[in-house]
XYZ file of C-alpha atoms in Angstrom:
544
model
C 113.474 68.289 141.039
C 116.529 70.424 140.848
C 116.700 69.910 136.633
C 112.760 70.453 136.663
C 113.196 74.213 138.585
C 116.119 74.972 136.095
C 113.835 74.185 132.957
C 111.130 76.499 134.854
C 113.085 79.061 135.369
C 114.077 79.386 131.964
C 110.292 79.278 130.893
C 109.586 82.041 133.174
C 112.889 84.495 132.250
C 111.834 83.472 128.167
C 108.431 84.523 128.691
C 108.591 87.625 130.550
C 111.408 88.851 128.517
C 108.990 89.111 125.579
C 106.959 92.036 123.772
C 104.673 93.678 124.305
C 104.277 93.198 128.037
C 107.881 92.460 128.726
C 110.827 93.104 130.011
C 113.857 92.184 127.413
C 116.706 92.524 129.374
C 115.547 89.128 131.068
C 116.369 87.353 127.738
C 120.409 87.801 128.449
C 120.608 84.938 130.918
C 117.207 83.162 129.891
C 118.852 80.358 128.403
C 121.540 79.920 131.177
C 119.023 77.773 133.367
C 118.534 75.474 130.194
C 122.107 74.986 129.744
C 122.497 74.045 133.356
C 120.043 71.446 133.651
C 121.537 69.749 130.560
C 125.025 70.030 131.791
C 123.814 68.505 135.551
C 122.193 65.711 134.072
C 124.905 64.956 131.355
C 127.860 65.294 133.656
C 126.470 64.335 137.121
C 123.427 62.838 137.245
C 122.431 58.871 137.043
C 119.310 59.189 134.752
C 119.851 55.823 132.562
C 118.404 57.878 129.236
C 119.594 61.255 129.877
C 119.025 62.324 126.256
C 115.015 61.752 127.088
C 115.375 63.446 130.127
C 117.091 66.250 128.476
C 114.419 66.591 126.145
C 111.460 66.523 127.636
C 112.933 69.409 130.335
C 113.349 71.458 127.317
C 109.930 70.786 125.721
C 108.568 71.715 129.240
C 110.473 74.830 129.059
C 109.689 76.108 125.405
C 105.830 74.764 125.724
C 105.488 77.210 128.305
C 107.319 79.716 126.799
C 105.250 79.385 123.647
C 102.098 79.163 125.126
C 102.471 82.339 127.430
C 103.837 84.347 125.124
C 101.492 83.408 121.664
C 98.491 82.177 123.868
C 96.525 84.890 122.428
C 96.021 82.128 119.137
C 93.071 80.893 121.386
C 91.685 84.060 120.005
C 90.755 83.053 116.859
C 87.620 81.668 116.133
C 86.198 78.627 113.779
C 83.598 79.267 111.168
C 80.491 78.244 113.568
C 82.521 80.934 115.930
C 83.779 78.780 118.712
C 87.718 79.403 119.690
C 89.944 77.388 117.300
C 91.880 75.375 119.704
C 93.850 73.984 116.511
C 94.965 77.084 116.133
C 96.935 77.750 119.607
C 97.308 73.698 119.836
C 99.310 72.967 116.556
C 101.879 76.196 116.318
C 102.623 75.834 120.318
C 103.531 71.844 120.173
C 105.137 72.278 117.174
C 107.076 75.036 117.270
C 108.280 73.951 121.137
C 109.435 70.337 119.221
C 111.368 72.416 116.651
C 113.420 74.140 119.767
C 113.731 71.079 121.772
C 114.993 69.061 118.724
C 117.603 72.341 118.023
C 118.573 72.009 121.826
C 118.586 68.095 121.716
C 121.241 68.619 118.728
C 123.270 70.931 120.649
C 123.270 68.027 123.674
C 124.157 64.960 121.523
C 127.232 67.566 119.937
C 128.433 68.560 123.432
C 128.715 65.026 124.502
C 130.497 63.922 121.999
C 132.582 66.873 121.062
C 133.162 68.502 124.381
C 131.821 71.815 126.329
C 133.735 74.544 124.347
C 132.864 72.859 120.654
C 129.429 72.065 122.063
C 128.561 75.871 123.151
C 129.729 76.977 119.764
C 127.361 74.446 117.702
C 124.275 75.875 119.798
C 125.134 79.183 118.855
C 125.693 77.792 115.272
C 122.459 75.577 115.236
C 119.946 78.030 116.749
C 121.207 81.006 113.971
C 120.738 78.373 111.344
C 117.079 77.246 112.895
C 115.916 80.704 113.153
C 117.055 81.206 109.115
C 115.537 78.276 108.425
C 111.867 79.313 109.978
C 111.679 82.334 108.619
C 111.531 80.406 105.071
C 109.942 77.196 104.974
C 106.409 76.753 104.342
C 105.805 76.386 107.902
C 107.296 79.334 108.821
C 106.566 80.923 112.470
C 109.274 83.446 112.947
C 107.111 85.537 115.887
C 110.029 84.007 118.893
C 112.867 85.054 116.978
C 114.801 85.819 119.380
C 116.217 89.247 118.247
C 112.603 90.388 117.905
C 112.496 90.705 122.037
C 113.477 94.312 121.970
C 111.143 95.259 118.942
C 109.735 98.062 122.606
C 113.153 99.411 122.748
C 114.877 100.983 119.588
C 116.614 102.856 121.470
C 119.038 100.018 122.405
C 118.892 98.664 118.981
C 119.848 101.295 116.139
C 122.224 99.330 115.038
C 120.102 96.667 113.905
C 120.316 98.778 110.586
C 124.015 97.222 110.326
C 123.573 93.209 111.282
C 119.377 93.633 111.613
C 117.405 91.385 114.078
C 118.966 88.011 113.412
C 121.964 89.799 114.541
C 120.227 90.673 117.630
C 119.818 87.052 118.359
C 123.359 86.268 117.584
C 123.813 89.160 120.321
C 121.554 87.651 122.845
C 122.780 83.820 122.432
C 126.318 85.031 122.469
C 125.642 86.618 126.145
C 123.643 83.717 127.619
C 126.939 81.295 126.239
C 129.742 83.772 128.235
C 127.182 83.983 131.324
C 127.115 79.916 131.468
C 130.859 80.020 130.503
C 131.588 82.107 133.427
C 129.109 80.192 136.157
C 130.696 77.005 134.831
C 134.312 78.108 135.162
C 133.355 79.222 138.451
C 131.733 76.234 140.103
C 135.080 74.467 138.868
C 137.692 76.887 139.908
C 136.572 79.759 142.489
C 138.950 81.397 140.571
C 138.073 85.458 142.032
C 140.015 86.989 138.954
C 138.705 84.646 136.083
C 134.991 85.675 137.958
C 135.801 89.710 137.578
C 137.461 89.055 133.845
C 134.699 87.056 132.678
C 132.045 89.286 133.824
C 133.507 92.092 132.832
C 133.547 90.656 129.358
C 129.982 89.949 129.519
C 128.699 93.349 131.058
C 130.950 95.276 127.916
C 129.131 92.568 125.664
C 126.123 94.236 125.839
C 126.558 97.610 127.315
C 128.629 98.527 124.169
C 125.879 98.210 121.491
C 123.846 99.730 123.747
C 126.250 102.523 123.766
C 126.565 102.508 119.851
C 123.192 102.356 119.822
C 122.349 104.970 121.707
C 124.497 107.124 119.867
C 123.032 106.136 116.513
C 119.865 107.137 118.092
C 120.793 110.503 118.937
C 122.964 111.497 116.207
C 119.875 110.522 113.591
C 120.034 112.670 110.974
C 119.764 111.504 107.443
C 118.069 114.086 105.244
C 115.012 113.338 103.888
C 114.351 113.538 99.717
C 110.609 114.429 100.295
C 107.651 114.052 102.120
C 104.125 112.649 101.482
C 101.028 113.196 103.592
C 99.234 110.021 104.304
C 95.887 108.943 105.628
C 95.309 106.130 106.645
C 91.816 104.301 106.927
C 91.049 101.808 109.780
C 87.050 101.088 108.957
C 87.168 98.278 112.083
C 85.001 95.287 110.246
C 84.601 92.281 112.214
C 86.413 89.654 110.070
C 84.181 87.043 111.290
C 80.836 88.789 111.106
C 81.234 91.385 108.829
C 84.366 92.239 106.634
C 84.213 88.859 104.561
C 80.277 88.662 104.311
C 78.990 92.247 103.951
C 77.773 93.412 100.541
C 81.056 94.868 98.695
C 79.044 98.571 97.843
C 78.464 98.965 101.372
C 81.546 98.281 102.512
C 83.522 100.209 99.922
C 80.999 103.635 101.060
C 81.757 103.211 104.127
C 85.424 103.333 103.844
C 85.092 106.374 100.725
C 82.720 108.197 103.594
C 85.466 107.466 106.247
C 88.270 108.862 103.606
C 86.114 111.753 102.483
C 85.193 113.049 105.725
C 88.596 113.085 107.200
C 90.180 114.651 104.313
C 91.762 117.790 105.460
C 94.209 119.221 103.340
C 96.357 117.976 100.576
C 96.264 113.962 100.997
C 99.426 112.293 98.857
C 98.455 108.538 99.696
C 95.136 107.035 101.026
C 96.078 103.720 102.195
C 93.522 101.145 103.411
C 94.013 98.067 105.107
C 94.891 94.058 104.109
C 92.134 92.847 102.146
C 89.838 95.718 102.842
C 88.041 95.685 99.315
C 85.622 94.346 98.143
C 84.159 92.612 100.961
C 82.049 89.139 100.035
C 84.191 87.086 96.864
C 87.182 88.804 95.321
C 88.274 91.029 92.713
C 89.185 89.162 88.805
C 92.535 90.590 88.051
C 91.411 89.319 84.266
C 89.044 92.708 83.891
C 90.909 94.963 86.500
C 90.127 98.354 84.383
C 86.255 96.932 84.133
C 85.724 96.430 88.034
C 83.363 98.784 89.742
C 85.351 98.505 92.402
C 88.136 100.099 91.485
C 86.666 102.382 89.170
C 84.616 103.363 91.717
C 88.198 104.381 93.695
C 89.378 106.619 90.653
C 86.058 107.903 90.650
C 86.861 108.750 94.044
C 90.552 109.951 93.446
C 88.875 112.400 90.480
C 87.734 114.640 92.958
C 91.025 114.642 94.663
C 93.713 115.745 92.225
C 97.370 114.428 92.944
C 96.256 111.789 95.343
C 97.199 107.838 95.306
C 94.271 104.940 97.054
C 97.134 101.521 97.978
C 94.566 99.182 98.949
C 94.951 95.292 100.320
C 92.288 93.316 97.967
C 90.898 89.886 97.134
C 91.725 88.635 93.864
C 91.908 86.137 91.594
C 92.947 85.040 87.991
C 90.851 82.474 85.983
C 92.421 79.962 83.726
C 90.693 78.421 81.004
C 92.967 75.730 79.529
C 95.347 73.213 81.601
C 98.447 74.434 80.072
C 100.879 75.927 82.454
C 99.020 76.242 85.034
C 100.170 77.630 88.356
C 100.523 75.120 90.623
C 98.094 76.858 93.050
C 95.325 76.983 90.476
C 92.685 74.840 91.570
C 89.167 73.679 89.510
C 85.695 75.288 89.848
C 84.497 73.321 86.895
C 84.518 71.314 83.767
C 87.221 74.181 81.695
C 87.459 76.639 84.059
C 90.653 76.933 87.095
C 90.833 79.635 89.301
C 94.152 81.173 91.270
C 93.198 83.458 94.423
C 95.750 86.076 95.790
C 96.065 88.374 98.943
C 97.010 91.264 96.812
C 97.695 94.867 97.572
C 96.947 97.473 94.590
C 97.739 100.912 93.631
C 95.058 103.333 92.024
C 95.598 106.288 90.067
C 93.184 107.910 87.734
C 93.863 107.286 83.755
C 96.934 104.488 84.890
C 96.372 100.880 84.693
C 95.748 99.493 88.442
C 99.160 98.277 89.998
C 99.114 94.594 91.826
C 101.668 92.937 94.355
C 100.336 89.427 95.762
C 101.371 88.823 99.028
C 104.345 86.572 99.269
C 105.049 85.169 102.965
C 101.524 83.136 103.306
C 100.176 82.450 107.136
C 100.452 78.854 107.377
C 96.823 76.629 107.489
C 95.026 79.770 106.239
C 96.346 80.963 103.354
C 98.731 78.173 102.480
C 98.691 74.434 102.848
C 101.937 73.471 103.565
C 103.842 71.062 101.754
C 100.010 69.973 100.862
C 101.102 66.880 98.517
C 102.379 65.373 102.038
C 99.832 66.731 104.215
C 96.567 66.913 102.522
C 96.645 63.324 102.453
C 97.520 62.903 106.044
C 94.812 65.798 107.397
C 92.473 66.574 105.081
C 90.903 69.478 105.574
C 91.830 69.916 108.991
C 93.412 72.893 109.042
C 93.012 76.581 110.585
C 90.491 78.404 108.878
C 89.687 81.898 110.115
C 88.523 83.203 106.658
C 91.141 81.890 104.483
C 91.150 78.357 102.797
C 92.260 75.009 103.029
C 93.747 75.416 99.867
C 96.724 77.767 98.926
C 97.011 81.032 97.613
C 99.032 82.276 94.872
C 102.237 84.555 95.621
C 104.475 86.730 93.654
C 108.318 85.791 93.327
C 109.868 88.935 93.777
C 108.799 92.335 95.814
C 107.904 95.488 93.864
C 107.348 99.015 94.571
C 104.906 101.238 93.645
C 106.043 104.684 92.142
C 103.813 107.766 92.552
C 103.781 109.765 89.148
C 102.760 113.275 91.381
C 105.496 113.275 93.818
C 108.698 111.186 94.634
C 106.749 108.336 96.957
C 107.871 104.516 96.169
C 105.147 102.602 98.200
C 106.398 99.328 99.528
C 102.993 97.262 99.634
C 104.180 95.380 102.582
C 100.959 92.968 103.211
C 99.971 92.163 106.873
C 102.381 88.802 107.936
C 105.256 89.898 105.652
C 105.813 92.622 108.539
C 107.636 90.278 110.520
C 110.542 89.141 108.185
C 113.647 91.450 107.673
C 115.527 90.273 104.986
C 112.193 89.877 103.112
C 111.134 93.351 103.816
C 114.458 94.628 102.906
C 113.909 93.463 99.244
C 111.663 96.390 98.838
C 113.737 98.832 99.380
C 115.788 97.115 96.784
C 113.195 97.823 94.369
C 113.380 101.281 95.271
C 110.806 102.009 98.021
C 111.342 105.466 100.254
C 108.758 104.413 102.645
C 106.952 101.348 103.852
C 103.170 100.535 104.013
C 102.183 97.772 105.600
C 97.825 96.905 105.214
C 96.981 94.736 107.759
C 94.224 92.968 109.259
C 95.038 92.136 113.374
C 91.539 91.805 114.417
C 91.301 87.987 114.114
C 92.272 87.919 117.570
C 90.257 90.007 119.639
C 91.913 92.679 122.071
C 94.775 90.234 122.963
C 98.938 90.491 122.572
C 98.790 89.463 118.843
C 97.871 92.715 117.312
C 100.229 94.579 119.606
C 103.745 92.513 118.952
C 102.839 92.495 115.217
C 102.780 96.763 115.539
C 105.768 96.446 117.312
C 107.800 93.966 115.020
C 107.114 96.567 112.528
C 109.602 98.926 114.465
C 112.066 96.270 113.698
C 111.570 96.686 110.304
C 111.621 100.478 110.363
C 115.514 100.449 112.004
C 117.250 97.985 109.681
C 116.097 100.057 106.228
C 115.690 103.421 108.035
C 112.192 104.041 106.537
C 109.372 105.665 107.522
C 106.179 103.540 107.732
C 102.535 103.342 107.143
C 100.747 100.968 108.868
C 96.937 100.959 108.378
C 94.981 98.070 109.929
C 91.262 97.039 109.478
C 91.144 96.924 113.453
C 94.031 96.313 115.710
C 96.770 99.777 115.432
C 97.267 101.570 112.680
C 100.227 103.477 113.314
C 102.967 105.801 112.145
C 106.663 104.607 112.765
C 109.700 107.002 112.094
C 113.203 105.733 110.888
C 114.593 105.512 114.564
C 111.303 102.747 114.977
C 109.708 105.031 117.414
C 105.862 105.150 117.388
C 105.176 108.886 116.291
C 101.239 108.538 115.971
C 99.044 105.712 116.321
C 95.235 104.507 116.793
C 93.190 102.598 119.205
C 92.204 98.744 118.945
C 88.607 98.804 117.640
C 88.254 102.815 116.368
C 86.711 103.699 113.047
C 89.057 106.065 112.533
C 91.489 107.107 110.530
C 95.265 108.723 110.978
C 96.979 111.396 109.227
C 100.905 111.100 108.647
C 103.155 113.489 107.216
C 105.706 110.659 106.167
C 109.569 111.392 105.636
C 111.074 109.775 102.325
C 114.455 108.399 102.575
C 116.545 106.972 99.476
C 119.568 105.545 101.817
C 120.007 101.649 101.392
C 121.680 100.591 104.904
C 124.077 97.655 105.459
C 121.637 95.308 106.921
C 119.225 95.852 103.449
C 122.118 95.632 101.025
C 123.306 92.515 103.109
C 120.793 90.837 104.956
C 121.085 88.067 107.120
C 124.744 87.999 107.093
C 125.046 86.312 110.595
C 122.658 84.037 109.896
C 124.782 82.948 106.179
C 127.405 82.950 108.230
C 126.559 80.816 111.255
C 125.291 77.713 108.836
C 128.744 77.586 107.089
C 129.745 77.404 110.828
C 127.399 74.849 111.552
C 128.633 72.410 108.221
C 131.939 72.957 109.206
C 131.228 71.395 113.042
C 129.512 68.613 111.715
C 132.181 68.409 109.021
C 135.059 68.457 111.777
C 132.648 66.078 113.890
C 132.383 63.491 111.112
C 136.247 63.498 110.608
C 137.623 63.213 114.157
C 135.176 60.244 114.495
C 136.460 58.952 111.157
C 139.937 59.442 112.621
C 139.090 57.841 115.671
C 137.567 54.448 113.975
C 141.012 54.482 111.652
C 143.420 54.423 115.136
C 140.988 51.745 116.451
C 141.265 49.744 114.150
């Protein structure tokens, strides 16, 4: 009962650490319960298969964490419009296996390599699991654990130096010293070792805090221009309305909704993820031909100097079998068809600009690791508008350059808002400011629309730029370079929201760099397993 509380406990100090609801400071000794119960029952307990015990107390503890703190899943709905329960079902009891098999790892090394080795490989092992998710095709990212303070940027400027993977090497690093120093206490009752250790763990993470807060206040990189935005939420039901609607209509009502809020010189119009052009897609073999988008310049005619970024459906069609993209997929007898999630920038007398999206949502817009799984499942997968097949991507980020004023648009497409590194290859390309179209309204009025707003702060602190965010419903929002909310909408307006948006040209550490921890934590992790291998090498040689 005792190991069963601990695992609890952990659940509960996991899950209310988390945005948006949250409070993070929680998340410093969250693991410390975990690490208990597996030291009680490895060290002291008589369980005959304490590995199984071990596990299954940590699957308790991350199901629960999982489901309480991306429960709002349930929220999507299957195509006769009944709640997807393979939606919630599949992310929550996989994604808790992935952390109990990381945790199981770290128990099997501590056993056999000792406490101090053992802490070290968890540290080691998590860093190299979250890397890992945040590129595989199965990638679920959203309980990083350096995203917890995505409410607070004011404790986490310097995520602009080591980003948010190095906020998780932060918070793992506490929860190790805070076990360290409740372990060496239990053994010793050692009052000095007690005061050095925690003071050591209170300096730990008061000084970033510190640094941080000076970062914070001391802000005050000069801007090379500015651009006023507006950006269009037209609130479509994606179930009922924004996929199914007649593509004229829709694209009226969002030109009204532009029109009629356009006060003043407007630099960008930005729309949301997919906004255009409503039923079918958009062929990217005749984009100067499409209504569609001559209907935007059209539009853009009668506003001189102005810019429409859009998120669109495309698609390319193929006509021979010769090098075709492995996404491609048959309509019929000669004819192969590649669809995109694509984001596209509009300016009168140009060619249109095109950036497909490149992190996919797994089950909707990508079927992972399909030659495996399609066998295996079918077409049982989520569906909540996308397709059971998968959609193409490009390799490489671009930026879109305004030919009236400085602006480099980063198209930053809905899901890709939650991945640093990957953001931070933008601003490579020479974006001043981020835009990110996105569509949160698959989930009703729940916590998924509101942590994916406020993972975009993340984004905003490690490449100090502005952003842009314009969703279909859900927020749309503008974020400084600090990651502070300076303007922002209401879940289920049709509304819009004016930004005058700072551009900065400054490429920080943490953009130039990345996930430097992260690099750094699996060479750790291959030499422990390297040093494991030899000592038990060594050990067999002296045996025998």
């Amino acid at each position: 009962m005792k190991y069963i509380l601990l695992a609890l406990i952990s659940a509960m100090l996991l899950s209310i650490s988390w945005p948006t609801y949250g409070v993070p400071f929680f998340i410093f000794f969250a693991l410390v319960p975990l690490l208990m119960m597996e030291h009680g029952i490895s060290k002291f307990s008589e369980y005959s298969r304490k590995s199984w015990v071990v596990f299954g107390l940590s699957y308790l503890c991350f199901v629960i964490w999982n489901i309480v703190t991306t429960g709002w899943l349930y929220g999507s709905k299957n195509p006769d419009g009944s709640h997807s329960m393979m939606a919630v079902v599949f992310p929550v009891l996989v994604n808790s296996f992935l952390y109990s098999l990381v945790f199981q790892c770290y128990h099997w090394y501590k056993n056999a390599q000792g406490t101090y080795w053992g802490l070290a490989f968890f540290i080691a092992i998590w860093m190299s699991f979250e890397k890992f998710h945040l590129g595989w095709q199965l990638t679920w990212p959203w309980l990083n654990l350096g995203n917890v303070f995505s409410d607070y940027p004011k404790v986490i400027q310097w995520y602009d130096t080591l980003g948010a993977t190095g906020g998780s090497f932060w918070i793992l690093l506490v929860n190790i010293l805070i076990f360290y120093t409740v372990r060496t206490w239990e053994a010793g009752r050692k009052r000095k070792d007690l005061i050095k250790n925690s003071a050591i763990v209170a300096a730990l993470i008061v000084i970033p805090m510190i640094i941080s807060a000076v970062q914070y206040n001391n802000f005050d990189e000069k801007p090379v221009g500015t651009v006023n935005i507006l950006m269009l939420q037209p609130d479509l039901d994606p179930y009922a309305e924004k996929y199914s609607q007649d593509s004229m209509v829709i694209q009226n009502d969002l030109l009204n909704l532009a029109e009629s809020n356009s006060k003043g010189k407007i630099d960008y119009y930005i729309a949301p993820e997919t906004a255009l052009p409503g039923r079918g897609s958009i062929s990217e073999n005749a984009f100067e031909k499409s209504i569609i988008l001559n209907n935007l310049k059209t539009f853009l005619s009668g506003h001189p100097g102005s810019v429409f970024a859009t998120g669109i459906s495309s698609h390319r069609m193929y006509t021979s079998p010769e090098n075709l993209p492995e996404e491609a997929y048959q309509l019929n007898q000669g004819l192969w068809v590649e669809s995109f999630n694509s984001a596209v920038q509009v300016i009168p007398n140009h060619k249109v600009e095109v950036y497909h999206k490149g992190k996919l949502v797994p089950g909707v817009e990508i079927f992972p690791y399909m030659n495996y799984l399609k066998p295996v499942l079918g077409d049982a997968m989520i569906n909540l508008g996308g397709t059971v097949a998968s959609l193409g991507t490009d390799k490489e980020r671009v930026a879109f350059s305004n030919p009236f004023n400085k602006g480099k648009i980063a198209p930053i497409i809905c899901y890709e808002s939650i991945y640093g590194e990957f953001t931070g290859d933008y601003v490579k390309k020479g974006a001043n400011f981020l835009a990110i179209m996105t569509n949160d309204s698959w989930w009703g009025v729940t916590e998924g629309h509101k942590q994916l707003l406020s993972y975009a702060r993340l984004r905003a602190i490690e490449t100090r730029r502005e952003i842009a965010r314009a969703a279909n419903s859900g927020i749309s929002a503008h974020i400084d370079a600090r990651g502070e909310i300076a303007a922002d909408t209401f879940y289920g307006d049709k509304t819009t929201l004016f930004a005058k948006v700072n551009l900065y040209d400054q490429m920080t550490f943490y953009t130039r760099a990345g996930d430097l921890l992260s690099r750094f934590s699996i060479f750790a992790l291959g030499f422990l397993l390297f040093y494991f291998l030899i000592k038990k090498f060594q050990n067999r040689i002296k045996k025998s």
